[in-house]
């Protein structure tokens, strides 16, 4: 599996944006960039994914560098409920491929 | 909104005993997965299942583990003879295409 690198932790204030970086310099042309998060004592939860273009959904935005070697997950207005571990995962475009979780970035949101 | 459910939420067993962890995937999904997370560690892939057979398994998924879809709705993980090191959270997931949806997990404690 192609490897991703994320900071161990980030802190944010409530109502402020959070930018979570992910480096994936060995990404191949067919790898999708997926983000999942895991709230405390819960199972992982899908956040967003993309291939080349920036993506937006109700939870977050995903900004993908032009060379695709890095990406940034953007939480536009952090809430206390966004405190979680965020995982950046590369995955082939298929419905039958495992997710390979790393350590992720632990996001702390201050009230 | 449809969700993946898992039972029991917590299972305590004696070393050497058999356990069966149960999952009800989202109804129109065709791809099913088991992951585990030992306390304080990352989420690890165990097995994926499609069309009534295992499509991929990890090194963790040895002969002590088996999966089954006994009817049209349940997906089970069986551990034949539990070891202390099997103590972990076990997450079931299902997908129809790119996005995997995870259940809340079963905490397995082996004494």
mmCIF file of C-alpha atoms in Angstrom, chain A residues 20-80:
data_model
loop_
_atom_site.group_PDB
_atom_site.id
_atom_site.type_symbol
_atom_site.label_atom_id
_atom_site.label_comp_id
_atom_site.label_asym_id
_atom_site.label_seq_id
_atom_site.Cartn_x
_atom_site.Cartn_y
_atom_site.Cartn_z
ATOM 1 C CA UNK A 20 -5.271 18.684 8.266
ATOM 2 C CA UNK A 21 -2.349 17.920 5.958
ATOM 3 C CA UNK A 22 -1.462 14.561 4.457
ATOM 4 C CA UNK A 23 1.615 13.710 2.403
ATOM 5 C CA UNK A 24 1.435 10.839 -0.070
ATOM 6 C CA UNK A 25 4.428 11.293 -2.339
ATOM 7 C CA UNK A 26 4.311 7.698 -3.676
ATOM 8 C CA UNK A 27 0.680 7.903 -4.767
ATOM 9 C CA UNK A 28 -0.121 6.164 -8.034
ATOM 10 C CA UNK A 29 -2.418 7.446 -10.733
ATOM 11 C CA UNK A 30 -5.244 5.111 -9.731
ATOM 12 C CA UNK A 31 -5.167 5.778 -5.979
ATOM 13 C CA UNK A 32 -8.078 7.652 -4.474
ATOM 14 C CA UNK A 33 -7.455 9.757 -1.373
ATOM 15 C CA UNK A 34 -9.877 8.830 1.383
ATOM 16 C CA UNK A 35 -10.398 10.425 4.771
ATOM 17 C CA UNK A 36 -12.042 8.697 7.672
ATOM 18 C CA UNK A 37 -12.317 9.762 11.280
ATOM 19 C CA UNK A 38 -12.802 7.935 14.540
ATOM 20 C CA UNK A 39 -14.569 9.664 17.380
ATOM 21 C CA UNK A 40 -13.741 8.453 20.884
ATOM 22 C CA UNK A 41 -15.087 4.953 21.572
ATOM 23 C CA UNK A 42 -16.683 4.687 18.125
ATOM 24 C CA UNK A 43 -15.999 2.947 14.849
ATOM 25 C CA UNK A 44 -14.346 4.777 11.965
ATOM 26 C CA UNK A 45 -16.579 7.077 9.952
ATOM 27 C CA UNK A 46 -16.229 8.107 6.316
ATOM 28 C CA UNK A 47 -15.523 11.790 5.787
ATOM 29 C CA UNK A 48 -14.658 12.428 2.146
ATOM 30 C CA UNK A 49 -12.638 11.160 -0.783
ATOM 31 C CA UNK A 50 -11.283 12.410 -4.103
ATOM 32 C CA UNK A 51 -8.982 11.625 -7.000
ATOM 33 C CA UNK A 52 -7.705 14.834 -8.587
ATOM 34 C CA UNK A 53 -10.190 17.652 -8.124
ATOM 35 C CA UNK A 54 -11.080 19.360 -4.888
ATOM 36 C CA UNK A 55 -14.195 17.938 -3.260
ATOM 37 C CA UNK A 56 -16.785 19.358 -0.903
ATOM 38 C CA UNK A 57 -19.488 17.684 1.132
ATOM 39 C CA UNK A 58 -21.526 18.533 4.188
ATOM 40 C CA UNK A 59 -18.769 17.419 6.550
ATOM 41 C CA UNK A 60 -15.601 18.829 5.017
ATOM 42 C CA UNK A 61 -13.617 19.877 1.980
ATOM 43 C CA UNK A 62 -10.696 18.065 0.421
ATOM 44 C CA UNK A 63 -8.017 20.060 -1.351
ATOM 45 C CA UNK A 64 -5.697 17.977 -3.532
ATOM 46 C CA UNK A 65 -2.367 19.328 -4.746
ATOM 47 C CA UNK A 66 -1.874 19.515 -8.469
ATOM 48 C CA UNK A 67 0.830 16.831 -8.387
ATOM 49 C CA UNK A 68 -1.365 14.753 -6.027
ATOM 50 C CA UNK A 69 1.530 14.219 -3.649
ATOM 51 C CA UNK A 70 -0.298 15.902 -0.820
ATOM 52 C CA UNK A 71 -3.790 16.815 0.244
ATOM 53 C CA UNK A 72 -5.511 18.795 2.963
ATOM 54 C CA UNK A 73 -8.741 18.017 4.760
ATOM 55 C CA UNK A 74 -10.528 21.189 5.765
ATOM 56 C CA UNK A 75 -13.102 21.355 8.530
ATOM 57 C CA UNK A 76 -14.608 24.771 7.977
ATOM 58 C CA UNK A 77 -15.891 25.440 11.495
ATOM 59 C CA UNK A 78 -14.692 23.006 14.099
ATOM 60 C CA UNK A 79 -17.120 21.924 16.774
ATOM 61 C CA UNK A 80 -16.450 19.919 19.902
#
